[in-house]
Every structure is written in C-alpha cells, then in structure tokens.
PDB file of C-alpha atoms in Angstrom:
ATOM      1  CA  MET A   1    -109.966  65.376 142.372  1.00 39.00           C
ATOM      2  CA  LYS A   2    -107.283  62.565 141.785  1.00 35.00           C
ATOM      3  CA  ILE A   3    -110.053  60.193 140.685  1.00 37.00           C
ATOM      4  CA  LEU A   4    -111.364  62.664 138.134  1.00 34.00           C
ATOM      5  CA  SER A   5    -107.860  63.114 136.802  1.00 37.00           C
ATOM      6  CA  LEU A   6    -107.360  59.357 136.409  1.00 36.00           C
ATOM      7  CA  ALA A   7    -110.749  59.064 134.648  1.00 38.00           C
ATOM      8  CA  LEU A   8    -109.873  61.866 132.220  1.00 37.00           C
ATOM      9  CA  ALA A   9    -106.333  60.632 131.491  1.00 39.00           C
ATOM     10  CA  PRO A  10    -107.398  58.162 128.708  1.00 40.00           C
ATOM     11  CA  VAL A  11    -109.625  60.776 127.133  1.00 38.00           C
ATOM     12  CA  LEU A  12    -106.789  63.335 127.107  1.00 36.00           C
ATOM     13  CA  ALA A  13    -104.330  60.829 125.715  1.00 39.00           C
ATOM     14  CA  LEU A  14    -106.769  60.068 122.885  1.00 36.00           C
ATOM     15  CA  ALA A  15    -107.315  63.778 122.205  1.00 38.00           C
ATOM     16  CA  LEU A  16    -103.627  64.374 122.007  1.00 39.00           C
ATOM     17  CA  ALA A  17    -103.085  61.439 119.734  1.00 38.00           C
ATOM     18  CA  VAL A  18    -105.600  62.550 117.060  1.00 37.00           C
ATOM     19  CA  PRO A  19    -104.358  65.524 114.994  1.00 42.00           C
ATOM     20  CA  ALA A  20    -106.643  68.624 115.031  1.00 46.00           C
ATOM     21  CA  ALA A  21    -108.833  68.870 111.984  1.00 52.00           C
ATOM     22  CA  ALA A  22    -107.853  71.813 109.755  1.00 60.00           C
ATOM     23  CA  GLU A  23    -110.238  74.729 109.914  1.00 83.00           C
ATOM     24  CA  ARG A  24    -112.084  75.642 106.730  1.00 91.00           C
ATOM     25  CA  ILE A  25    -110.251  78.612 105.046  1.00 95.00           C
ATOM     26  CA  SER A  26    -112.717  81.526 104.549  1.00 95.00           C
ATOM     27  CA  LEU A  27    -113.773  82.653 101.126  1.00 96.00           C
ATOM     28  CA  ASN A  28    -112.412  86.057 101.759  1.00 96.00           C
ATOM     29  CA  THR A  29    -108.983  84.583 102.525  1.00 96.00           C
ATOM     30  CA  ILE A  30    -109.025  82.454  99.420  1.00 97.00           C
ATOM     31  CA  SER A  31    -110.107  85.381  97.329  1.00 97.00           C
ATOM     32  CA  ASN A  32    -107.276  87.523  98.632  1.00 97.00           C
ATOM     33  CA  TYR A  33    -104.847  84.639  98.090  1.00 96.00           C
ATOM     34  CA  LEU A  34    -105.842  84.274  94.424  1.00 97.00           C
ATOM     35  CA  ASN A  35    -105.718  87.986  93.841  1.00 96.00           C
ATOM     36  CA  SER A  36    -102.191  88.148  95.332  1.00 95.00           C
ATOM     37  CA  LEU A  37    -100.904  85.719  92.709  1.00 94.00           C
ATOM     38  CA  THR A  38     -99.246  87.281  89.760  1.00 94.00           C
ATOM     39  CA  THR A  39     -96.939  84.760  88.152  1.00 95.00           C
ATOM     40  CA  VAL A  40     -96.914  81.024  88.990  1.00 95.00           C
ATOM     41  CA  THR A  41     -94.992  78.092  87.576  1.00 97.00           C
ATOM     42  CA  ALA A  42     -95.656  74.553  88.779  1.00 97.00           C
ATOM     43  CA  PRO A  43     -95.315  70.983  87.599  1.00 98.00           C
ATOM     44  CA  PHE A  44     -98.689  69.328  87.228  1.00 97.00           C
ATOM     45  CA  THR A  45    -100.380  65.924  86.659  1.00 97.00           C
ATOM     46  CA  GLN A  46    -103.554  66.035  84.726  1.00 97.00           C
ATOM     47  CA  VAL A  47    -106.171  63.191  84.960  1.00 96.00           C
ATOM     48  CA  ASN A  48    -108.507  63.276  81.949  1.00 94.00           C
ATOM     49  CA  ALA A  49    -112.073  62.152  81.811  1.00 93.00           C
ATOM     50  CA  ASP A  50    -111.058  58.853  80.108  1.00 94.00           C
ATOM     51  CA  GLY A  51    -108.676  58.070  82.932  1.00 94.00           C
ATOM     52  CA  SER A  52    -105.487  58.851  80.877  1.00 94.00           C
ATOM     53  CA  ILE A  53    -102.791  60.803  82.732  1.00 95.00           C
ATOM     54  CA  GLN A  54    -100.528  63.567  81.415  1.00 95.00           C
ATOM     55  CA  THR A  55     -97.808  65.553  83.172  1.00 97.00           C
ATOM     56  CA  GLY A  56     -96.217  68.837  82.407  1.00 97.00           C
ATOM     57  CA  THR A  57     -95.636  72.293  83.527  1.00 97.00           C
ATOM     58  CA  VAL A  58     -98.140  75.063  83.974  1.00 97.00           C
ATOM     59  CA  PHE A  59     -97.351  78.801  83.775  1.00 97.00           C
ATOM     60  CA  ILE A  60     -99.928  81.262  85.076  1.00 96.00           C
ATOM     61  CA  HIS A  61     -99.664  85.051  84.635  1.00 96.00           C
ATOM     62  CA  ARG A  62    -102.740  86.681  86.168  1.00 95.00           C
ATOM     63  CA  PRO A  63    -104.925  88.132  85.048  1.00 95.00           C
ATOM     64  CA  GLY A  64    -106.062  86.135  82.028  1.00 95.00           C
ATOM     65  CA  ARG A  65    -103.036  84.103  80.938  1.00 97.00           C
ATOM     66  CA  VAL A  66    -102.102  80.472  81.384  1.00 97.00           C
ATOM     67  CA  ARG A  67     -99.852  78.007  79.505  1.00 97.00           C
ATOM     68  CA  PHE A  68    -100.003  74.267  79.882  1.00 97.00           C
ATOM     69  CA  GLU A  69     -96.902  72.456  78.444  1.00 96.00           C
ATOM     70  CA  TYR A  70     -97.218  68.675  78.325  1.00 95.00           C
ATOM     71  CA  ASN A  71     -94.206  66.325  78.769  1.00 95.00           C
ATOM     72  CA  GLY A  72     -93.278  64.017  75.848  1.00 88.00           C
ATOM     73  CA  ASP A  73     -95.811  65.658  73.622  1.00 85.00           C
ATOM     74  CA  ASN A  74     -96.118  68.827  71.478  1.00 87.00           C
ATOM     75  CA  SER A  75     -99.587  69.462  72.846  1.00 92.00           C
ATOM     76  CA  LEU A  76    -100.201  72.822  74.386  1.00 95.00           C
ATOM     77  CA  VAL A  77    -103.032  74.790  75.984  1.00 96.00           C
ATOM     78  CA  LEU A  78    -102.796  78.597  75.943  1.00 97.00           C
ATOM     79  CA  ALA A  79    -105.062  81.257  77.347  1.00 96.00           C
ATOM     80  CA  SER A  80    -104.573  84.986  76.575  1.00 96.00           C
ATOM     81  CA  GLY A  81    -106.329  87.929  75.139  1.00 94.00           C
ATOM     82  CA  GLY A  82    -109.683  86.449  76.302  1.00 95.00           C
ATOM     83  CA  GLN A  83    -109.176  83.260  74.260  1.00 96.00           C
ATOM     84  CA  VAL A  84    -108.255  79.678  74.906  1.00 96.00           C
ATOM     85  CA  ALA A  85    -106.315  77.782  72.226  1.00 96.00           C
ATOM     86  CA  VAL A  86    -105.789  74.016  72.315  1.00 95.00           C
ATOM     87  CA  PHE A  87    -102.921  72.852  70.161  1.00 94.00           C
ATOM     88  CA  ASP A  88    -102.931  69.121  69.306  1.00 89.00           C
ATOM     89  CA  GLY A  89     -99.343  67.759  69.390  1.00 78.00           C
ATOM     90  CA  ARG A  90     -99.988  65.159  66.725  1.00 79.00           C
ATOM     91  CA  SER A  91    -101.588  67.454  64.187  1.00 76.00           C
ATOM     92  CA  ASN A  92    -100.523  70.456  62.208  1.00 73.00           C
ATOM     93  CA  GLN A  93    -104.109  71.776  62.074  1.00 82.00           C
ATOM     94  CA  PRO A  94    -104.865  75.269  63.498  1.00 87.00           C
ATOM     95  CA  PRO A  95    -105.690  75.143  67.254  1.00 93.00           C
ATOM     96  CA  GLN A  96    -109.288  74.825  68.546  1.00 93.00           C
ATOM     97  CA  GLN A  97    -110.176  78.187  70.013  1.00 95.00           C
ATOM     98  CA  TYR A  98    -112.992  79.407  72.212  1.00 93.00           C
ATOM     99  CA  PRO A  99    -113.593  82.339  74.660  1.00 95.00           C
ATOM    100  CA  LEU A 100    -111.871  82.074  78.037  1.00 95.00           C
ATOM    101  CA  ASP A 101    -114.986  83.196  79.796  1.00 92.00           C
ATOM    102  CA  ARG A 102    -116.744  80.034  78.627  1.00 93.00           C
ATOM    103  CA  THR A 103    -114.404  77.898  80.764  1.00 92.00           C
ATOM    104  CA  PRO A 104    -114.544  77.758  84.556  1.00 93.00           C
ATOM    105  CA  LEU A 105    -110.744  78.311  84.728  1.00 92.00           C
ATOM    106  CA  SER A 106    -111.565  81.941  84.032  1.00 94.00           C
ATOM    107  CA  ILE A 107    -112.619  82.197  87.706  1.00 94.00           C
ATOM    108  CA  ILE A 108    -108.948  81.713  88.816  1.00 93.00           C
ATOM    109  CA  LEU A 109    -107.698  84.029  86.013  1.00 95.00           C
ATOM    110  CA  ALA A 110    -110.072  86.832  86.574  1.00 94.00           C
ATOM    111  CA  PRO A 111    -108.635  90.304  87.367  1.00 95.00           C
ATOM    112  CA  ASN A 112    -110.549  90.414  90.639  1.00 95.00           C
ATOM    113  CA  VAL A 113    -111.558  87.177  92.182  1.00 95.00           C
ATOM    114  CA  ASN A 114    -114.497  87.606  94.591  1.00 95.00           C
ATOM    115  CA  LEU A 115    -115.781  84.296  95.822  1.00 96.00           C
ATOM    116  CA  ALA A 116    -118.283  86.036  98.057  1.00 93.00           C
ATOM    117  CA  GLN A 117    -120.167  87.235  94.977  1.00 91.00           C
ATOM    118  CA  ALA A 118    -123.833  85.978  95.055  1.00 91.00           C
ATOM    119  CA  ASN A 119    -124.363  82.522  93.454  1.00 93.00           C
ATOM    120  CA  MET A 120    -120.665  81.966  92.613  1.00 95.00           C
ATOM    121  CA  VAL A 121    -119.758  79.450  95.274  1.00 97.00           C
ATOM    122  CA  THR A 122    -121.939  76.284  95.316  1.00 96.00           C
ATOM    123  CA  GLY A 123    -119.754  74.321  97.757  1.00 96.00           C
ATOM    124  CA  HIS A 124    -117.318  75.301 100.577  1.00 97.00           C
ATOM    125  CA  THR A 125    -116.214  72.392 102.804  1.00 96.00           C
ATOM    126  CA  GLU A 126    -113.277  70.961 104.741  1.00 94.00           C
ATOM    127  CA  ARG A 127    -112.056  67.591 103.558  1.00 91.00           C
ATOM    128  CA  ASP A 128    -108.880  65.678 104.530  1.00 88.00           C
ATOM    129  CA  ASN A 129    -107.302  68.779 106.205  1.00 90.00           C
ATOM    130  CA  ALA A 130    -107.923  70.775 103.072  1.00 95.00           C
ATOM    131  CA  THR A 131    -110.639  73.375 102.077  1.00 97.00           C
ATOM    132  CA  VAL A 132    -112.594  72.538  98.966  1.00 97.00           C
ATOM    133  CA  VAL A 133    -114.456  75.340  97.120  1.00 97.00           C
ATOM    134  CA  THR A 134    -116.752  74.672  94.093  1.00 97.00           C
ATOM    135  CA  ALA A 135    -117.465  77.845  92.024  1.00 97.00           C
ATOM    136  CA  GLN A 136    -119.194  78.794  88.826  1.00 96.00           C
ATOM    137  CA  ASP A 137    -119.829  81.905  86.805  1.00 93.00           C
ATOM    138  CA  PRO A 138    -123.061  83.173  88.421  1.00 93.00           C
ATOM    139  CA  ALA A 139    -124.161  84.789  85.163  1.00 92.00           C
ATOM    140  CA  ASN A 140    -123.506  81.601  83.101  1.00 93.00           C
ATOM    141  CA  PRO A 141    -123.759  78.430  85.328  1.00 94.00           C
ATOM    142  CA  GLN A 142    -124.265  76.352  82.133  1.00 94.00           C
ATOM    143  CA  TYR A 143    -120.611  76.747  81.345  1.00 94.00           C
ATOM    144  CA  GLY A 144    -119.749  74.309  84.218  1.00 95.00           C
ATOM    145  CA  ASN A 145    -117.727  74.696  87.407  1.00 97.00           C
ATOM    146  CA  ILE A 146    -114.352  74.427  88.985  1.00 97.00           C
ATOM    147  CA  GLN A 147    -113.746  72.696  92.271  1.00 98.00           C
ATOM    148  CA  MET A 148    -110.528  74.038  93.966  1.00 97.00           C
ATOM    149  CA  VAL A 149    -108.602  72.437  96.762  1.00 97.00           C
ATOM    150  CA  PHE A 150    -106.530  74.601  99.092  1.00 97.00           C
ATOM    151  CA  THR A 151    -104.299  73.766 101.990  1.00 95.00           C
ATOM    152  CA  GLY A 152    -103.647  76.186 104.849  1.00 92.00           C
ATOM    153  CA  GLY A 153    -100.717  77.620 106.772  1.00 88.00           C
ATOM    154  CA  PRO A 154    -100.154  79.496 104.421  1.00 93.00           C
ATOM    155  CA  THR A 155    -102.986  79.217 102.017  1.00 95.00           C
ATOM    156  CA  GLN A 156    -102.022  77.443  98.749  1.00 95.00           C
ATOM    157  CA  LEU A 157    -103.833  76.071  95.780  1.00 97.00           C
ATOM    158  CA  ARG A 158    -103.171  72.443  95.434  1.00 97.00           C
ATOM    159  CA  GLN A 159    -105.591  71.104  92.838  1.00 97.00           C
ATOM    160  CA  TRP A 160    -108.608  71.959  90.696  1.00 97.00           C
ATOM    161  CA  VAL A 161    -111.231  69.905  88.865  1.00 97.00           C
ATOM    162  CA  VAL A 162    -112.955  71.556  85.916  1.00 96.00           C
ATOM    163  CA  THR A 163    -116.263  70.321  84.802  1.00 96.00           C
ATOM    164  CA  ASP A 164    -117.142  71.847  81.451  1.00 92.00           C
ATOM    165  CA  ASP A 165    -120.378  72.499  79.790  1.00 90.00           C
ATOM    166  CA  THR A 166    -120.630  68.865  78.482  1.00 92.00           C
ATOM    167  CA  GLY A 167    -120.091  67.436  82.043  1.00 93.00           C
ATOM    168  CA  THR A 168    -116.505  66.362  81.101  1.00 94.00           C
ATOM    169  CA  ARG A 169    -114.243  66.380  84.235  1.00 96.00           C
ATOM    170  CA  THR A 170    -110.475  67.211  84.043  1.00 96.00           C
ATOM    171  CA  THR A 171    -108.442  67.133  87.230  1.00 97.00           C
ATOM    172  CA  VAL A 172    -105.088  69.104  87.564  1.00 97.00           C
ATOM    173  CA  ILE A 173    -102.930  68.323  90.599  1.00 97.00           C
ATOM    174  CA  LEU A 174    -100.226  70.883  91.222  1.00 97.00           C
ATOM    175  CA  GLY A 175     -96.725  70.206  92.357  1.00 96.00           C
ATOM    176  CA  GLU A 176     -94.563  72.784  94.186  1.00 94.00           C
ATOM    177  CA  LEU A 177     -95.584  76.277  93.267  1.00 94.00           C
ATOM    178  CA  SER A 178     -92.888  78.811  92.379  1.00 94.00           C
ATOM    179  CA  GLN A 179     -94.460  82.329  92.618  1.00 92.00           C
ATOM    180  CA  GLY A 180     -93.293  85.713  91.419  1.00 88.00           C
ATOM    181  CA  GLY A 181     -90.833  84.826  88.664  1.00 87.00           C
ATOM    182  CA  ALA A 182     -90.699  86.644  85.367  1.00 91.00           C
ATOM    183  CA  ILE A 183     -92.533  84.939  82.466  1.00 93.00           C
ATOM    184  CA  PRO A 184     -92.141  86.624  79.055  1.00 92.00           C
ATOM    185  CA  PRO A 185     -95.530  87.727  77.641  1.00 91.00           C
ATOM    186  CA  SER A 186     -94.624  86.046  74.346  1.00 92.00           C
ATOM    187  CA  ARG A 187     -95.015  82.635  76.061  1.00 94.00           C
ATOM    188  CA  PHE A 188     -98.782  83.305  76.178  1.00 96.00           C
ATOM    189  CA  SER A 189     -99.150  84.627  72.665  1.00 94.00           C
ATOM    190  CA  ILE A 190    -101.553  82.463  70.656  1.00 94.00           C
ATOM    191  CA  PRO A 191    -100.579  84.093  67.214  1.00 93.00           C
ATOM    192  CA  ASN A 192     -96.840  83.602  67.979  1.00 91.00           C
ATOM    193  CA  GLU A 193     -97.485  79.874  68.737  1.00 92.00           C
ATOM    194  CA  ILE A 194     -99.499  79.491  65.515  1.00 89.00           C
ATOM    195  CA  ASP A 195     -96.708  81.008  63.478  1.00 87.00           C
ATOM    196  CA  ARG A 196     -93.974  78.938  65.287  1.00 84.00           C
ATOM    197  CA  ARG A 197     -95.815  75.764  64.354  1.00 80.00           C
TER     198      ARG A 197
END
C-alpha cells in the first residue's frame, strides 16, 4: 500500500498543479442568461476587419436596442425599432440604415433567445476556460453569424465576433458589464439622433 502511494504521489502532485478545465456552459444556461439581461452598459474594444481598433461604450436595452458610442469620434451605431443606423462621425450625411434582422447581432437582441432552436447553433465548444457559441439565423444563414464567448461562475458574455453577409469580421471585446441600470429610451432613438445632428 505504501509503495502504491509513493508511486501515485507525483501523479497527484501534477494533477493538483494543473487547473481544472472549465466545463462547457450549456446552451440552455446561455439562453436563460441572455434572456435575463434587460439593460447593460459596458466599455468595449472593437477590432475591425482592417485591423484598426476603436474603443467606446455600449448600451444594450433588450429586446431590440443597442447603442455603440465611440471614444474620440462622433461615430455612432444605433439599433431600435427593427432598424440599425450607422452614423459616420466625419460626415453630416444621413446614416446608413438597414433592418436589424439582417445582422447576426439580432440574435442577442431577440425578445426570446433560444439557442436550442434547430440549425441556429453551428458551433459550441470550450476554449481557454471559456465557452464559445457560434450562431446564425436558421431561416437566413446568408446574413452571417455571431461567435459569442462566455465565461462561467456566473455566466457572463465577454466577447463576440460578427461575420456579416460579405464575410467581414468585427470583434467586440467587452469590459466590466454593469447590468440593470436605467437607460432613457431616447438614447436609442434613430430619428432623435438624426435631428440632433
């Protein structure tokens, strides 16, 4: 018995020295987490397809509303009323607008997120102690996909990568999330922002 214990000692020491790999968070848990979010404010870093980096603050009001404010720039991305508007900070032209349901970000902003829906999730893995979920609109996969990164204990959204219908990838890395604060509906109003500018 003593010989067996001595033989196992190095193995046990090695096992204790290596941190346990995080378990993959279930799709049901992630869906429940996303559905529990109402308002969220967080600093973010955005890595664009050309390698350029922007920082700012994102405001999310589920369902259907998001506001990306960029630091040192008058650029703005707004989603509300089923539309996305992209305001160019260096132009006084009207914003580019398109339907929210044509962007994979609509998956996070949906009134009822159900990642267990058939053909929605195309990837669900554990990587670097985080859970990575790749999802698309099952009715319109041609609109691209969103790859979301979650950490556990408790579940929290840390990052997403949107690949749009042209194959362009945009990465958003979130800082500390502040949940549950009041955000005035006017902050998400596209007409108000057009009038203000």
